[in-house]
GROMACS .gro file of C-alpha atoms in nm:
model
  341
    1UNK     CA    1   3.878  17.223  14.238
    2UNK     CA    2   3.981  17.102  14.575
    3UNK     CA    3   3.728  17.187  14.877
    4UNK     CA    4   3.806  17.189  15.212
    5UNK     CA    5   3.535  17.153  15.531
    6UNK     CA    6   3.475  17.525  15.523
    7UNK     CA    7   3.354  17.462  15.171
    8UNK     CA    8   3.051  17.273  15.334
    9UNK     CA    9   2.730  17.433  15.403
   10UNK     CA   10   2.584  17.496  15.714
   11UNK     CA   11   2.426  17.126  15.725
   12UNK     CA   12   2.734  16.954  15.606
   13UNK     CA   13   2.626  16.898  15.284
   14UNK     CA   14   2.734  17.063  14.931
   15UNK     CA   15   2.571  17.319  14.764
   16UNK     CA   16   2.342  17.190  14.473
   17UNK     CA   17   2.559  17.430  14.219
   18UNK     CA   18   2.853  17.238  14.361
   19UNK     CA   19   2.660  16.878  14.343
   20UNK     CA   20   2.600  16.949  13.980
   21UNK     CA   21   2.944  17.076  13.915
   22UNK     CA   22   3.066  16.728  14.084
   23UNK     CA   23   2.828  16.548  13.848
   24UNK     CA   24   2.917  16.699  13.489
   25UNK     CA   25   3.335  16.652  13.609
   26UNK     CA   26   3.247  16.287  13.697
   27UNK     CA   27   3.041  16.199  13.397
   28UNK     CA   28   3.354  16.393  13.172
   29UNK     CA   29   3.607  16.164  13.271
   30UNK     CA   30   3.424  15.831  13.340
   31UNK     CA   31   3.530  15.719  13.000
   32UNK     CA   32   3.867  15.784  13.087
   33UNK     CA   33   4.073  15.473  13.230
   34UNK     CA   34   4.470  15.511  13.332
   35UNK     CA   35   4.738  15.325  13.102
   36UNK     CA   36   4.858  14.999  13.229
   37UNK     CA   37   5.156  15.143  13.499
   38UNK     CA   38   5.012  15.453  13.588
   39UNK     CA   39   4.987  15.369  13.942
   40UNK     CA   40   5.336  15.266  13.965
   41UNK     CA   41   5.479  15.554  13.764
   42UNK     CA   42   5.284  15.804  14.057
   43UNK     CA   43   5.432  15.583  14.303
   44UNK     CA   44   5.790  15.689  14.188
   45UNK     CA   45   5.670  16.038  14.066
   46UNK     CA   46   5.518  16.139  14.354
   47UNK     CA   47   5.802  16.106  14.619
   48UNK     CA   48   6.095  16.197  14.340
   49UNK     CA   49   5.906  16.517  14.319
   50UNK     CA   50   5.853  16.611  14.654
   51UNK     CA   51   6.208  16.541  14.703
   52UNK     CA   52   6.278  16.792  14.395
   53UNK     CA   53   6.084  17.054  14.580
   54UNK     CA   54   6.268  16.998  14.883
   55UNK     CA   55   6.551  17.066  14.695
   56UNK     CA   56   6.470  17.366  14.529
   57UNK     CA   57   6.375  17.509  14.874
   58UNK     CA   58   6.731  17.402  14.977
   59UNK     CA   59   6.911  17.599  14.714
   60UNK     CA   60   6.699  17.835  14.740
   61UNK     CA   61   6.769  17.976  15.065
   62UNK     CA   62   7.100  17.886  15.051
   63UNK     CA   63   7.108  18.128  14.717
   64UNK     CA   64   6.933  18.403  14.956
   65UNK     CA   65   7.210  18.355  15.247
   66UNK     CA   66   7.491  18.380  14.971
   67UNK     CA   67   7.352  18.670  14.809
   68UNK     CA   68   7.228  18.822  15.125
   69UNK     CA   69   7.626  18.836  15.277
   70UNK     CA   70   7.845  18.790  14.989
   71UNK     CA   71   7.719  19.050  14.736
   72UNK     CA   72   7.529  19.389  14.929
   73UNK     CA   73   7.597  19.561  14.610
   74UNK     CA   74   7.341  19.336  14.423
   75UNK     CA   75   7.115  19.369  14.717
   76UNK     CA   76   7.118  19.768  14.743
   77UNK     CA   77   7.056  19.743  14.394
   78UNK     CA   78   6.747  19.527  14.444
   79UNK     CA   79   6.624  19.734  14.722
   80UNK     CA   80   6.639  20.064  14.549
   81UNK     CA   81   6.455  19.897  14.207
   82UNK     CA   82   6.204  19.824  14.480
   83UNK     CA   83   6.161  20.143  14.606
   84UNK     CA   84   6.126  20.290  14.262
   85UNK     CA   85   5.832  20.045  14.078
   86UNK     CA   86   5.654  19.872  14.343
   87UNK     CA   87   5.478  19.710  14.061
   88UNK     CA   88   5.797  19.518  14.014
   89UNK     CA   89   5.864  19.357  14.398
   90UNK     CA   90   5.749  19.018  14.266
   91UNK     CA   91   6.052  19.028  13.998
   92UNK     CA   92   6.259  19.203  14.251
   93UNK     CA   93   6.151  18.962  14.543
   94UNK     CA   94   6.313  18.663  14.263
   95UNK     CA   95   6.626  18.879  14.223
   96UNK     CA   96   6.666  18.858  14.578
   97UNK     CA   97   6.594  18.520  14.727
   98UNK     CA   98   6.477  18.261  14.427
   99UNK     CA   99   6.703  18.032  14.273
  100UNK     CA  100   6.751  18.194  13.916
  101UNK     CA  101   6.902  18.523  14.096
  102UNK     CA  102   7.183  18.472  13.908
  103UNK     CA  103   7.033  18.463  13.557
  104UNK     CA  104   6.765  18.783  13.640
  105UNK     CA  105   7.065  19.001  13.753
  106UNK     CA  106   7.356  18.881  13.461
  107UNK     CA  107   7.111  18.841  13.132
  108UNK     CA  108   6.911  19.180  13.229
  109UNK     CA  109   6.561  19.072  13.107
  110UNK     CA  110   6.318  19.296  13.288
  111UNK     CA  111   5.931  19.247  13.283
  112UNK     CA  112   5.910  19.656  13.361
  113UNK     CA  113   6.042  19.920  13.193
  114UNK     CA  114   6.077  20.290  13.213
  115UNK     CA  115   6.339  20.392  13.509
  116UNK     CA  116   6.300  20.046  13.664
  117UNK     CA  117   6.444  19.877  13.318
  118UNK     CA  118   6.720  20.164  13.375
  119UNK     CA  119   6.823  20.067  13.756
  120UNK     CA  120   6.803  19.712  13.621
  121UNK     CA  121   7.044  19.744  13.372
  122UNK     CA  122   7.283  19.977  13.613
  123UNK     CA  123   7.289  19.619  13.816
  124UNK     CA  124   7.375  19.429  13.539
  125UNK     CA  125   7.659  19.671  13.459
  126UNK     CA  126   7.758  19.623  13.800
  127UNK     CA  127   7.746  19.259  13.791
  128UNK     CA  128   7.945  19.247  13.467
  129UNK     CA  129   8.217  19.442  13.640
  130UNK     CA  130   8.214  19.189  13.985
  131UNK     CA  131   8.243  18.892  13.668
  132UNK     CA  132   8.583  19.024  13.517
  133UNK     CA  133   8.711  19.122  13.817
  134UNK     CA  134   8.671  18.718  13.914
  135UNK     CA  135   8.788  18.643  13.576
  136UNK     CA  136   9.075  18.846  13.617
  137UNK     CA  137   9.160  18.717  13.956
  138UNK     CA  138   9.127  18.376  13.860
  139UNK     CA  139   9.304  18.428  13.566
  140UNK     CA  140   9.640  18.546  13.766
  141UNK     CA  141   9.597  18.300  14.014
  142UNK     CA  142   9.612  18.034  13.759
  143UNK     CA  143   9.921  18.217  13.619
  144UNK     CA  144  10.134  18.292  13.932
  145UNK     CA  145  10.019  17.911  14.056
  146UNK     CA  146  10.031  17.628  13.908
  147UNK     CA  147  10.165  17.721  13.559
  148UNK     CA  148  10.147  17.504  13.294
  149UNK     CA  149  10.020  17.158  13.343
  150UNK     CA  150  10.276  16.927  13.342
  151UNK     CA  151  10.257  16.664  13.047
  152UNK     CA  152  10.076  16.294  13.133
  153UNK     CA  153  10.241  15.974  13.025
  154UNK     CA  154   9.968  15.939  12.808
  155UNK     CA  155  10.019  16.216  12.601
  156UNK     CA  156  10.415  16.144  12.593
  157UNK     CA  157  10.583  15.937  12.309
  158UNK     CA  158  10.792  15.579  12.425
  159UNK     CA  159  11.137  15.617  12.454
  160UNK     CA  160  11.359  15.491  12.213
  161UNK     CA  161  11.714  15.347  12.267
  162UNK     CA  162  11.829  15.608  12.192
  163UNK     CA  163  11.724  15.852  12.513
  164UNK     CA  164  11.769  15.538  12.755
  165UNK     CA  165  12.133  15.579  12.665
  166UNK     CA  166  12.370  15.305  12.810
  167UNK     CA  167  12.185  15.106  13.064
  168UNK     CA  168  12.367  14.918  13.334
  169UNK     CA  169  12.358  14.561  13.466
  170UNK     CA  170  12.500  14.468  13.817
  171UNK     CA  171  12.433  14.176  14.025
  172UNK     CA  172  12.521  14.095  14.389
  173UNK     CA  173  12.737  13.779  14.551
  174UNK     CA  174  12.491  13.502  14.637
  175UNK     CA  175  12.320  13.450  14.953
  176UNK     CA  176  12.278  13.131  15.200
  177UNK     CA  177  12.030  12.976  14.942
  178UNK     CA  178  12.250  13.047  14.640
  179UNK     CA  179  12.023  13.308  14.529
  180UNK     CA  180  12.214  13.567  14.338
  181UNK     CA  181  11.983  13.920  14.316
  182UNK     CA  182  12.050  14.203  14.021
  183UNK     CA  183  11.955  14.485  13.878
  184UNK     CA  184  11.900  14.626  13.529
  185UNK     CA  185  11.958  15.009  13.528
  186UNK     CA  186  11.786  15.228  13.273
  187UNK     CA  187  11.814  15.624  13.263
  188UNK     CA  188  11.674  15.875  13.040
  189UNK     CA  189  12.029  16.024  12.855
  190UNK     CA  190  11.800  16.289  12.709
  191UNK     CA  191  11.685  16.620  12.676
  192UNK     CA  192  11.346  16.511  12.663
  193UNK     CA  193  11.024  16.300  12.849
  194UNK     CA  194  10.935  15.988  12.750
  195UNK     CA  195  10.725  15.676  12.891
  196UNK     CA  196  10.823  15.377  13.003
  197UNK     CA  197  10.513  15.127  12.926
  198UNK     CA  198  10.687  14.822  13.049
  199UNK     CA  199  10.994  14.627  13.154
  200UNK     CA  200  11.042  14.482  12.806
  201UNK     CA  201  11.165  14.080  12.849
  202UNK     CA  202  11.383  13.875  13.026
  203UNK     CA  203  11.576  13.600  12.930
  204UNK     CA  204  11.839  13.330  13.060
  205UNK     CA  205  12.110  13.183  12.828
  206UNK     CA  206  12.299  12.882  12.930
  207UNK     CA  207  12.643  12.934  12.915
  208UNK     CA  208  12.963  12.669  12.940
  209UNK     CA  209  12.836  12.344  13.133
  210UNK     CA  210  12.501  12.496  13.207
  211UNK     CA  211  12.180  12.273  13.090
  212UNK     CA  212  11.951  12.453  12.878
  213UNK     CA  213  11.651  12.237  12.974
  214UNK     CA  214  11.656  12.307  13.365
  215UNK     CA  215  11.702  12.703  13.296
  216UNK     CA  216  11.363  12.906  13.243
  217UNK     CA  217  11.256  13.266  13.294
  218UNK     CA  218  10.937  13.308  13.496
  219UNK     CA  219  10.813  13.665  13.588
  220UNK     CA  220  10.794  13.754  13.924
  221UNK     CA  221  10.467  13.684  14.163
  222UNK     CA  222  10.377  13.670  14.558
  223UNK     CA  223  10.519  13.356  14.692
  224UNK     CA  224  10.772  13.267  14.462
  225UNK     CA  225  11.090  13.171  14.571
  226UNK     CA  226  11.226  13.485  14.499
  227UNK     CA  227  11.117  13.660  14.825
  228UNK     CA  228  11.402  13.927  14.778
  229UNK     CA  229  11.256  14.095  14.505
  230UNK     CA  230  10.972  14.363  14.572
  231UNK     CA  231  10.638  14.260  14.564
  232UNK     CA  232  10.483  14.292  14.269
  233UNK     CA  233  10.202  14.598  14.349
  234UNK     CA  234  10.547  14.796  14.365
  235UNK     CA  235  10.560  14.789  14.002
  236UNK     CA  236  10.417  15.043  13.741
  237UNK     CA  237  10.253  14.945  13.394
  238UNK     CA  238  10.313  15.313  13.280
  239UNK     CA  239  10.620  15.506  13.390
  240UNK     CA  240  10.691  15.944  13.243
  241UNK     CA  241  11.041  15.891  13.262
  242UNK     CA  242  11.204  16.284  13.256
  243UNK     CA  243  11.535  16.363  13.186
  244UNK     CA  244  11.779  16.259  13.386
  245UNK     CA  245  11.567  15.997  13.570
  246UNK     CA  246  11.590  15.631  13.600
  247UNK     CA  247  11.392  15.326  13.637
  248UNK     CA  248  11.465  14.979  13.793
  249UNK     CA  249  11.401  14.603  13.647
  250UNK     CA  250  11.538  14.373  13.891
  251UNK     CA  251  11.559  13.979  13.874
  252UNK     CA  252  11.692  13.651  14.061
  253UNK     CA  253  11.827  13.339  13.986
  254UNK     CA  254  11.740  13.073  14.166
  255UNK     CA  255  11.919  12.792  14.129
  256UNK     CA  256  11.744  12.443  14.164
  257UNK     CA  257  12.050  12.207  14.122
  258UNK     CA  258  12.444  12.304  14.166
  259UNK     CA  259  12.670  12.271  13.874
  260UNK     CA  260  12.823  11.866  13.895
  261UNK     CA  261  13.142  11.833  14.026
  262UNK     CA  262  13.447  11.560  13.921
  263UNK     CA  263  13.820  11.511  14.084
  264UNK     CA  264  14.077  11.575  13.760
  265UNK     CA  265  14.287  11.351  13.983
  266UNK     CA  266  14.127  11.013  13.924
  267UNK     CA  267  14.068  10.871  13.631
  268UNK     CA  268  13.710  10.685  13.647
  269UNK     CA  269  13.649  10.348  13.600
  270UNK     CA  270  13.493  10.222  13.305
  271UNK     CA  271  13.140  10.067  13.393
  272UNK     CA  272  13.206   9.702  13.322
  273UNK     CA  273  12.836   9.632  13.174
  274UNK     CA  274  12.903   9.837  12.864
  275UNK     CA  275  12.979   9.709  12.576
  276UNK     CA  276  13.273   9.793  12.392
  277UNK     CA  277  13.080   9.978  12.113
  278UNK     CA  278  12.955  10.208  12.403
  279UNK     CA  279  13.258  10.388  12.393
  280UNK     CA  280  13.348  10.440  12.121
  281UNK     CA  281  13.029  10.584  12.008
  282UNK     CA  282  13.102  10.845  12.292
  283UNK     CA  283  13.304  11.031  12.039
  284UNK     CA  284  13.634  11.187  12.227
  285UNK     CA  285  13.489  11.081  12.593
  286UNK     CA  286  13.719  11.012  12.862
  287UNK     CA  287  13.486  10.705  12.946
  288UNK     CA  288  13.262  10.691  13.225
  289UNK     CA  289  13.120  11.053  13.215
  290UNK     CA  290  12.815  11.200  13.034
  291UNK     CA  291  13.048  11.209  12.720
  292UNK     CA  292  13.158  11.582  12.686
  293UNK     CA  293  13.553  11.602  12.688
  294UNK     CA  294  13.529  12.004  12.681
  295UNK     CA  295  13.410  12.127  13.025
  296UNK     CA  296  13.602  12.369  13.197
  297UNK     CA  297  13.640  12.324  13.560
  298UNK     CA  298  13.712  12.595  13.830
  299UNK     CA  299  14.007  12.593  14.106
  300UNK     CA  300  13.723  12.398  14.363
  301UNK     CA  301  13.662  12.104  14.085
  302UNK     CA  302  13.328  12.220  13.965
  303UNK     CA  303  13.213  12.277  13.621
  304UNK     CA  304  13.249  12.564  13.507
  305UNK     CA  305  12.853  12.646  13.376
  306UNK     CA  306  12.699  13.015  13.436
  307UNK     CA  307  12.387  13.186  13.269
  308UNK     CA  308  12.391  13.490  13.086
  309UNK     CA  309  12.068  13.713  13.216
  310UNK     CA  310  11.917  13.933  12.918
  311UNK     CA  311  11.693  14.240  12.941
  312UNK     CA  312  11.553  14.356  12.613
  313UNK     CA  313  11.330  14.656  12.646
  314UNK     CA  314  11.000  14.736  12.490
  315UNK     CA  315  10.966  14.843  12.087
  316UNK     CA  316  11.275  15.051  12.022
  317UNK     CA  317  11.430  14.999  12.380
  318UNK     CA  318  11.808  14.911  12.484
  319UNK     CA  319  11.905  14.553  12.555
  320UNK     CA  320  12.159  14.506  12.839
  321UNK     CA  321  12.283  14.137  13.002
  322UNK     CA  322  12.483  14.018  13.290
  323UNK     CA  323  12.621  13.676  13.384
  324UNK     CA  324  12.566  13.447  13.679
  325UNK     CA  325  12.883  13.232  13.756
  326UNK     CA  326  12.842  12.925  13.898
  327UNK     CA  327  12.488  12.844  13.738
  328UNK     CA  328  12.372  12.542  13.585
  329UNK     CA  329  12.011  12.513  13.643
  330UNK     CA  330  11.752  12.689  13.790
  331UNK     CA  331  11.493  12.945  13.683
  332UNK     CA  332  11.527  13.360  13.666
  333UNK     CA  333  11.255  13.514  13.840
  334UNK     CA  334  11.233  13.917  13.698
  335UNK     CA  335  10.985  14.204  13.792
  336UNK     CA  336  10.790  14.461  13.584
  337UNK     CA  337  10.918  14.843  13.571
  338UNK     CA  338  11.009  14.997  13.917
  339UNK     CA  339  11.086  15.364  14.042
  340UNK     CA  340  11.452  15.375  14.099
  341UNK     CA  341  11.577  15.453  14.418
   0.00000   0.00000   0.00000
């Protein structure tokens, strides 16, 4: 029991009922000692609760506005159960401004009966009738709106070859660095969506006079010399491809030596230091060059060496390739899936 100054009597002192009263609760719980935390748990407690009442206060009276303006059919209802049982305003005074308002009106329990319980259950009536027309209003909004939720790429199978159809592979002339850019073209052929979950592989093939070691396949990052090519936060990991759409993988080569060069109009000299077993363990050689007789050579005297650029797709995607004239060595540079312009 909690006393206040007024409890004091006239000489400021307590009553000896209330001195003995303060003695037997004292001697009760003197045996009692608090568990190791206590304090700190009322620490936390304390202010986490207050804050909870705060709370409920909040949504209380925002629960009283709402009802109060939004719904005077639930109020007249309230009013006139007031009016009828006075012995029920505390229930009715919950109806109206506490926070389970909404469970007193819907669920109908009553703690009065007779023609109170009756008005009571007229609101619930009511109440059921304001819930289906929402219901039914939300239901047709839902219909005439957004329809059916379109389908995530999650929930879509890959695509096969066979809905990418025939993909394409182009590539553009080369610019002042001898940089030649391309493109590898995929669309979905089908009647169906699929996803795209990546851009599948990349490779470069030496081709004619071109030197396998110096060619390599590297895929495309910020700062690489490929500075043509998107950057890479353009690309997608995961791509619902619909029908009729298409998506981009584009690459570079970028060459780091030019294809060698000899005049078919000179004959070179043969280096005098060999030895004549040096050539002919060259095989067919000419003499004096790295020893291959069969290199082609274009109108300008250069070798003729190019690389032939793969893309394979992912599990059960198409393969497509296009060649790069005029390389010998250098290094593809290729990007993950893109949205096709």
């Amino acid at each position: 029991m909690n006393h206040g100054p007024d409890d004091l009597s006239s000489t400021g002192e307590f009553d000896s009922d209330e001195l003995a009263l303060r003695r037997m609760l004292q001697q009760a719980v003197q045996e009692m000692e608090p568990r190791d935390g206590t304090l700190e748990h009322l620490r936390k407690a304390v202010p986490a609760r207050r804050a909870r009442k705060r709370q409920a206060l909040v949504g209380m009276a925002a629960a009283a506005l709402f009802f109060g303006t939004a719904i005077p059919a639930v109020v007249h209802v309230s009013s006139a159960d007031t009016s009828a049982n006075t012995s029920n305003a505390g229930h009715t005074s919950q109806m109206q401004g506490g926070a389970g308002d909404g469970k007193h009106q819907e669920g109908g329990e009553s703690t009065s009966g007779g023609s109170a319980g009756k008005t009571e259950d007229k609101g619930k009536d009511q109440a059921k009738g304001d819930d289906k027309g929402k219901s039914a209003g939300a239901s047709a909004g839902a219909s005439s709106g957004a329809g059916p939720s379109a389908p995530s790429a999650a929930d879509t199978p890959a695509c096969t070859a066979a809905q990418l159809g025939t993909p394409t592979a182009s590539t553009v002339a080369p610019d002042a660095s001898g940089t030649v850019y391309g493109t590898f073209h995929i669309t979905n052929g089908s009647t169906a969506a699929c996803t795209v979950s990546g851009p599948g592989t990349v490779t470069a093939s030496p081709q004619g006079a071109a030197d396998g070691s110096k060619i390599g396949a590297l895929r495309h990052a910020s700062g690489d010399p490929a500075t043509g090519l998107p950057d890479p936060s353009a690309e997608v990991s995961q791509l619902l491809l619909q029908p009729g759409s298409s998506y981009d993988v584009k690459f570079a080569w970028v060459p780091s030596e030019t294809c060698p060069t000899t005049d078919p109009s000179t004959d070179p000299t043969p280096d005098p230091t060999s030895s004549p077993d040096a050539s002919s363990s060259a095989g067919s050689s000419t003499g004096g060059d790295t020893g291959t007789s069969t290199q082609l050579m274009t109108a300008d005297g250069t070798v003729d060496g190019s690389v032939l650029v793969t893309n394979t797709g992912e599990a059960g995607g198409p393969t497509m390739s296009t060649t790069v004239s005029n390389a010998c060595a250098g290094t593809v540079y290729w990007t993950g899936v893109l949205t096709s312009s």
